[in-house]
Amino acid sequence: MDVLDTATWESRAAALAAELTAAGVLHDPAWRDAFAATPRHLVVPRILDGPTTLEAGDPGWLDAVYADEALATQTRTAGDGPAGREIASSSSSKPTVMVVMLERLAPEPGHRVLEIGTGTGYNAALLSHRLGANNVYSLDLDPELVDAAHEHLTVAGYSPHLATGDGSQGWPGEITFDRIIATCAVTAIPPAWIDQLAACGRIVAPLDAGAAGPLMVLDKTADDEVSGRIDPFPMLFMPMRVDVTSPFGPGKQPSAAATAIPHYGTTPVDPATLLNRPELALFLWLHASGLTLGGSAEHGVVVAQRGLARAEVDLTPLAEGTWAVRQSGPYRLWDTVEHAATLFEALGQPDAARLGVTALNVAGKQFIWLDDPDSNHSWPLLNSGS
Ligand SMILES: C[S@@+](CC[C@H](N)C(=O)[O-])C[C@H]1O[C@@H](n2cnc3c(N)ncnc32)[C@H](O)[C@@H]1O
């Protein structure tokens, strides 16, 4: 099939826009037009699906392109040697997630927008359709991705400003933006974004909070400050990274588990009640960023891991209301989990909608708060790697 066969792709793009509308995520007619008119197939000529690769023209490729799915387009090896796992380092995000972000971004005609994470260029194409390519600036860490996006966007007829660089430094040059959208997840707001955000501007960025990453929607509240609520719409983004050869963010490379088990104790928290609860996972993350919590039915334990700190808790109680805990590593991780889980219950099991963020353009002066910025409950947002 000719990949430029417009009748074929246009009906699929229109069907995707209709699907997003029917699902109740796409409300703005201008974004509906953009999704119906933007040729995703021209920026995703190759889709990686595990060991399978779908190339332009392959059976099923066009259907996959216009499905409401994230499409992996690049992987990097995680871990050493040829046996290392392949992890996606770039993708075209799921259209549902893109719509939610673009509608929260709410750019107006004439607005200048910066996108961090060009990837395939599809989002830059949608923004270009809506705002005019001259108002769209997009950068990616990986020069190969920027080159490919440039080539594909040119064929599609869009010419936004593209650059290669570390998005945490903002756009290279003296310029301000009315809107900044990050399509990779961050653990804190890079100060450069606050500096480059115009008065009344808005930043939309996914919070890098593990499996439960919600969306920060922050408005400029002072020259040096942005503040706003967390949108609970669940979204999972790849992290903002500094190393183009790795799929991980700084400090996120999985570390070997410590083998020594120096501390045995007990906990009154039933470990089984902590699993598969996204709101609680986010709350635990606020107390211990990078924490992973998983159950191992085979070994009958729940394992909490954060860097070299590890805790294993038996699923079977020792006695009524008491579970055995083994902790190893540089500090007692379960003590933090136990404290956070108890506070979570005391505060009425707060979900992400009760959280907000205030960020100054100075590292270390950024925090997540509960209910309002002056609340007694707040937690620092830390830059990646800190
Ligand atoms: C989910 S993809 C972006 C999808 C893209 N917006 C699209 O429409 O195809 C995330 C992108 O963020 C990029 N990225 C990661 N860390 C970055 C950084 N420090 N600066 C700029 N881009 C970064 C990755 O290379 C990847 O292409």
XYZ file of C-alpha atoms and ligand atoms in Angstrom:
413
model
C 0.000 0.000 0.000
C 1.173 3.511 -0.756
C 1.855 5.130 2.641
C 0.654 8.453 1.246
C -2.710 6.996 0.234
C -4.710 9.789 1.848
C -8.143 8.165 1.672
C -6.762 5.260 3.680
C -5.008 7.178 6.442
C -7.466 10.049 6.680
C -10.393 7.768 7.466
C -8.293 6.073 10.151
C -7.180 9.403 11.669
C -10.787 10.602 11.684
C -11.829 7.328 13.349
C -9.155 7.827 16.017
C -10.402 11.374 16.718
C -13.982 10.042 16.931
C -12.881 7.231 19.265
C -11.151 9.686 21.610
C -14.255 11.875 21.599
C -16.603 8.970 22.250
C -14.377 7.819 25.121
C -14.953 11.203 26.776
C -11.294 12.280 26.787
C -11.332 14.608 23.756
C -13.596 17.612 24.253
C -12.081 20.513 22.309
C -13.203 20.576 18.639
C -9.904 22.218 17.653
C -7.944 19.231 19.003
C -10.441 16.880 17.337
C -9.632 18.568 14.013
C -5.915 18.313 14.742
C -6.062 14.567 15.451
C -8.203 13.963 12.355
C -5.844 15.940 10.111
C -2.391 14.936 11.376
C -0.710 11.996 9.597
C 0.720 9.886 12.442
C 1.844 7.279 9.887
C 4.413 9.666 8.432
C 6.236 10.037 11.760
C 6.000 6.386 12.823
C 7.312 4.430 9.843
C 8.635 1.721 12.173
C 7.013 0.324 15.313
C 8.847 -1.913 17.783
C 6.689 -4.496 19.490
C 8.893 -6.758 21.594
C 10.913 -8.881 19.164
C 8.602 -7.876 16.287
C 9.099 -4.831 14.076
C 6.271 -3.420 11.975
C 7.504 -1.405 9.013
C 5.552 1.013 6.849
C 3.424 -1.000 4.440
C 3.512 -4.229 6.506
C 0.097 -5.816 7.069
C -1.334 -4.334 10.264
C 1.089 -1.396 10.381
C -1.451 1.299 9.442
C -4.040 -0.104 11.842
C -1.427 -0.076 14.616
C -0.423 3.511 13.775
C -3.977 4.829 14.170
C -4.847 2.748 17.244
C -5.150 4.469 20.616
C -1.894 2.904 21.736
C 1.621 4.010 22.644
C 4.021 2.932 19.897
C 7.603 2.141 20.887
C 10.042 3.463 18.301
C 13.439 3.127 19.991
C 14.889 0.899 22.701
C 18.098 0.951 24.693
C 19.756 -1.906 26.506
C 19.289 -1.911 30.243
C 22.119 -3.630 32.052
C 25.468 -4.775 30.794
C 26.257 -6.974 27.859
C 24.240 -8.377 24.995
C 21.914 -10.178 27.415
C 20.676 -6.849 28.816
C 16.942 -6.194 28.594
C 15.668 -3.833 25.898
C 13.662 -0.964 27.384
C 11.803 1.685 25.346
C 13.721 4.958 25.275
C 11.358 6.711 22.852
C 7.809 6.230 21.669
C 4.802 7.955 20.226
C 2.650 8.341 23.334
C -0.845 6.885 23.661
C -3.248 9.324 21.978
C -5.591 9.325 25.003
C -2.729 10.534 27.168
C -1.666 13.096 24.547
C -5.187 14.555 24.402
C -5.425 14.852 28.169
C -2.095 16.670 28.267
C -2.882 18.955 25.321
C -6.285 19.882 26.725
C -4.724 20.661 30.127
C -2.026 22.677 28.339
C -4.801 24.749 26.719
C -2.654 26.811 24.362
C -4.359 29.774 22.737
C -3.883 31.095 19.203
C -0.581 32.940 18.954
C 0.921 31.149 21.968
C 4.509 29.963 21.746
C 4.901 26.392 23.032
C 7.987 24.430 24.078
C 7.857 20.647 24.049
C 10.480 18.656 25.954
C 10.804 15.237 24.292
C 10.315 15.455 20.512
C 10.346 11.676 20.052
C 8.641 10.918 16.740
C 7.434 14.495 16.252
C 3.734 13.542 16.314
C 2.947 15.861 19.230
C 4.931 18.648 17.551
C 2.856 18.046 14.394
C -0.409 18.281 16.360
C 0.782 21.493 18.015
C 1.914 22.842 14.638
C -1.497 22.103 13.136
C -3.155 23.970 15.992
C -0.803 26.921 16.535
C 1.271 27.210 13.376
C 4.684 25.545 13.233
C 6.493 28.821 13.838
C 5.060 28.891 17.374
C 6.209 25.366 18.177
C 9.628 24.539 19.663
C 10.552 20.962 20.459
C 13.757 19.388 21.669
C 15.024 15.921 22.419
C 18.150 14.600 24.064
C 18.831 12.194 21.226
C 20.135 13.717 17.958
C 19.047 10.622 15.973
C 15.449 11.169 17.062
C 15.570 14.869 16.237
C 16.989 14.144 12.771
C 14.323 11.517 12.068
C 11.536 13.781 13.378
C 12.833 16.628 11.203
C 12.828 14.409 8.118
C 9.349 12.990 8.779
C 7.792 16.322 9.755
C 9.152 17.890 6.572
C 7.483 15.175 4.482
C 4.271 15.782 6.431
C 4.525 19.504 5.687
C 5.353 20.802 9.188
C 8.430 22.814 10.125
C 8.460 23.478 13.881
C 11.710 24.634 15.521
C 13.642 21.520 16.551
C 16.808 21.199 18.618
C 18.929 18.551 20.263
C 19.695 19.115 23.903
C 19.014 18.247 27.510
C 15.475 19.460 28.123
C 16.262 20.163 31.773
C 18.174 23.210 30.532
C 15.181 24.555 28.579
C 15.391 25.803 25.004
C 18.886 26.967 24.032
C 18.737 30.751 23.784
C 16.958 33.752 25.243
C 13.282 33.136 24.659
C 10.103 32.736 26.682
C 7.165 30.406 26.170
C 3.479 30.681 26.985
C 3.256 26.952 27.463
C 5.780 24.203 28.258
C 4.822 20.550 27.871
C 7.104 17.704 28.913
C 6.522 14.321 27.305
C 9.055 12.623 29.568
C 8.540 12.357 33.328
C 10.372 14.580 35.808
C 11.041 14.266 39.524
C 11.079 18.070 39.945
C 10.543 21.112 37.744
C 13.813 22.187 36.130
C 14.413 25.832 37.169
C 15.145 26.749 33.519
C 11.508 25.992 32.626
C 10.252 28.450 35.247
C 12.700 31.075 33.967
C 11.618 30.520 30.341
C 7.901 30.550 31.153
C 6.161 33.836 30.309
C 3.861 35.598 32.799
C 0.523 33.734 32.975
C 2.259 30.732 31.368
C 1.578 27.086 32.151
C 3.719 23.972 32.512
C 2.233 20.509 31.993
C 4.595 17.718 32.998
C 4.196 14.106 34.156
C 5.584 13.447 37.618
C 8.121 10.643 37.674
C 6.539 8.700 40.512
C 7.030 5.146 39.358
C 3.982 3.221 38.227
C 1.635 5.907 39.530
C 2.839 8.982 37.675
C 0.148 11.670 37.618
C 0.301 14.978 35.752
C 1.458 18.319 37.149
C -0.486 21.296 35.770
C 1.325 24.379 37.040
C 0.684 28.060 36.371
C 3.185 30.871 36.732
C 2.357 32.547 40.031
C 5.436 34.801 40.350
C 8.571 35.505 38.323
C 10.343 32.678 40.095
C 7.439 30.355 40.928
C 4.875 27.996 39.419
C 2.078 26.380 41.383
C -0.924 24.203 40.695
C -2.709 20.942 41.232
C -1.864 17.422 40.333
C -4.216 15.885 37.809
C -4.967 12.315 38.822
C -5.301 11.038 35.239
C -2.908 8.071 35.338
C -0.040 8.262 32.892
C 3.170 6.361 32.606
C 6.006 8.186 30.855
C 9.617 7.326 30.308
C 11.855 9.392 32.593
C 13.767 12.474 31.562
C 17.289 11.120 31.202
C 20.758 12.610 30.848
C 22.436 9.700 29.089
C 21.339 9.118 25.522
C 22.563 5.515 25.605
C 20.438 4.550 28.639
C 16.654 4.274 29.033
C 16.880 5.284 32.705
C 16.776 8.638 34.440
C 19.743 9.639 36.619
C 20.078 7.531 39.732
C 17.415 5.109 38.471
C 19.705 2.388 37.174
C 18.517 -0.680 39.102
C 21.097 -1.581 41.698
C 22.012 -5.003 42.883
C 20.091 -6.020 45.970
C 22.117 -6.026 49.160
C 22.540 -9.552 50.371
C 23.212 -8.963 54.058
C 20.111 -9.091 56.260
C 21.118 -7.169 59.362
C 17.776 -6.377 60.963
C 14.788 -8.541 61.881
C 11.653 -6.983 63.293
C 7.889 -6.878 63.051
C 5.282 -4.534 61.617
C 1.604 -3.941 62.401
C 0.952 -3.125 58.712
C -0.466 -6.023 56.689
C 1.834 -5.997 53.629
C -0.838 -7.484 51.347
C -2.966 -4.350 51.840
C -0.255 -2.166 50.294
C -0.212 -3.821 46.879
C -2.068 -2.699 43.740
C -3.224 0.625 45.194
C -2.108 3.480 42.926
C -3.022 6.279 45.372
C -1.057 4.627 48.152
C 1.863 3.964 45.778
C 2.030 7.678 45.000
C 1.827 8.561 48.712
C 4.638 6.122 49.521
C 6.660 7.645 46.678
C 6.349 11.083 48.298
C 8.092 9.662 51.372
C 10.633 7.547 49.503
C 11.023 8.504 45.842
C 12.143 5.588 43.732
C 10.518 3.041 46.049
C 9.241 -0.100 44.372
C 6.895 -2.447 46.139
C 6.000 -5.861 44.811
C 4.556 -9.133 45.964
C 6.223 -12.456 45.457
C 3.597 -15.139 45.931
C 6.257 -17.770 45.241
C 8.300 -16.693 48.256
C 5.290 -15.541 50.284
C 6.701 -12.045 50.800
C 6.203 -8.430 49.839
C 9.462 -6.769 48.827
C 10.152 -3.036 49.125
C 13.282 -1.805 47.382
C 14.879 1.602 47.065
C 18.451 1.650 45.835
C 20.375 -0.657 48.137
C 17.751 -0.517 50.883
C 15.476 -3.537 50.873
C 12.770 -4.901 53.115
C 10.975 -8.236 52.915
C 7.750 -8.772 54.823
C 6.090 -12.171 55.162
C 2.559 -12.342 53.820
C 1.574 -14.794 56.564
C 1.258 -13.044 59.955
C 3.434 -14.146 62.864
C 0.502 -13.536 65.157
C -2.748 -11.608 64.849
C -1.845 -8.127 63.491
C 1.936 -8.741 63.373
C 4.079 -9.521 60.343
C 7.793 -10.393 60.244
C 10.110 -7.904 58.496
C 13.708 -8.407 57.321
C 15.536 -5.195 56.415
C 18.897 -4.753 54.773
C 20.929 -1.996 53.212
C 21.996 1.453 54.386
C 18.804 2.250 56.342
C 15.539 0.608 57.435
C 13.261 1.166 54.480
C 10.225 -0.527 56.000
C 10.145 2.010 58.839
C 9.455 4.702 56.207
C 6.861 2.553 54.442
C 5.116 1.817 57.730
C 5.069 5.500 58.723
C 3.738 6.586 55.303
C 1.093 3.843 55.141
C -0.160 4.758 58.628
C -0.290 8.480 57.732
C -2.132 7.621 54.496
C -4.927 6.014 56.528
C -4.969 8.847 59.097
C -5.377 11.436 56.313
C -8.337 9.613 54.780
C -6.501 7.811 51.954
C -5.777 10.949 49.884
C -5.722 10.468 46.131
C -3.685 12.513 43.639
C -6.532 15.008 43.191
C -5.824 16.269 46.737
C -2.211 17.037 45.878
C -0.600 20.096 44.339
C 2.866 21.404 43.600
C 4.613 24.698 44.265
C 8.012 25.032 42.618
C 10.507 27.879 42.840
C 13.216 28.223 40.232
C 15.782 27.103 42.789
C 16.624 23.442 43.269
C 15.424 22.204 46.658
C 12.648 24.811 46.967
C 9.938 22.731 45.394
C 7.325 20.704 47.217
C 4.158 18.685 46.871
C 1.388 19.667 49.260
C -1.825 18.111 50.472
C -5.044 20.095 49.877
C -3.476 23.570 49.825
C -0.016 25.141 49.598
C -0.003 26.117 53.316
C -0.965 22.667 54.497
C 0.852 20.975 57.385
C 1.588 18.100 55.063
C 4.126 18.661 52.306
C 7.002 16.708 50.806
C 10.055 17.914 48.883
C 10.296 17.380 45.141
C 13.839 16.329 44.474
C 15.808 16.652 41.276
C 16.648 13.393 39.586
C 19.611 11.759 41.164
C 19.436 13.708 44.421
C 7.425 9.440 25.181
S 8.735 10.026 24.213
C 8.084 11.520 23.513
C 6.979 11.370 22.545
C 6.855 12.520 21.595
N 6.363 13.706 22.225
C 6.052 12.152 20.379
O 5.070 12.839 20.051
O 6.424 11.182 19.723
C 9.849 10.715 25.412
C 11.010 11.414 24.782
O 11.684 12.165 25.780
C 13.026 12.235 25.374
N 13.880 12.672 26.486
C 14.277 11.956 27.562
N 15.092 12.694 28.329
C 15.202 13.915 27.736
C 15.909 15.098 28.049
N 16.691 15.197 29.137
N 15.788 16.148 27.212
C 15.022 16.072 26.100
N 14.336 14.970 25.749
C 14.421 13.897 26.556
C 13.319 10.826 24.902
O 14.485 10.768 24.098
C 12.033 10.478 24.182
O 12.147 10.708 22.808
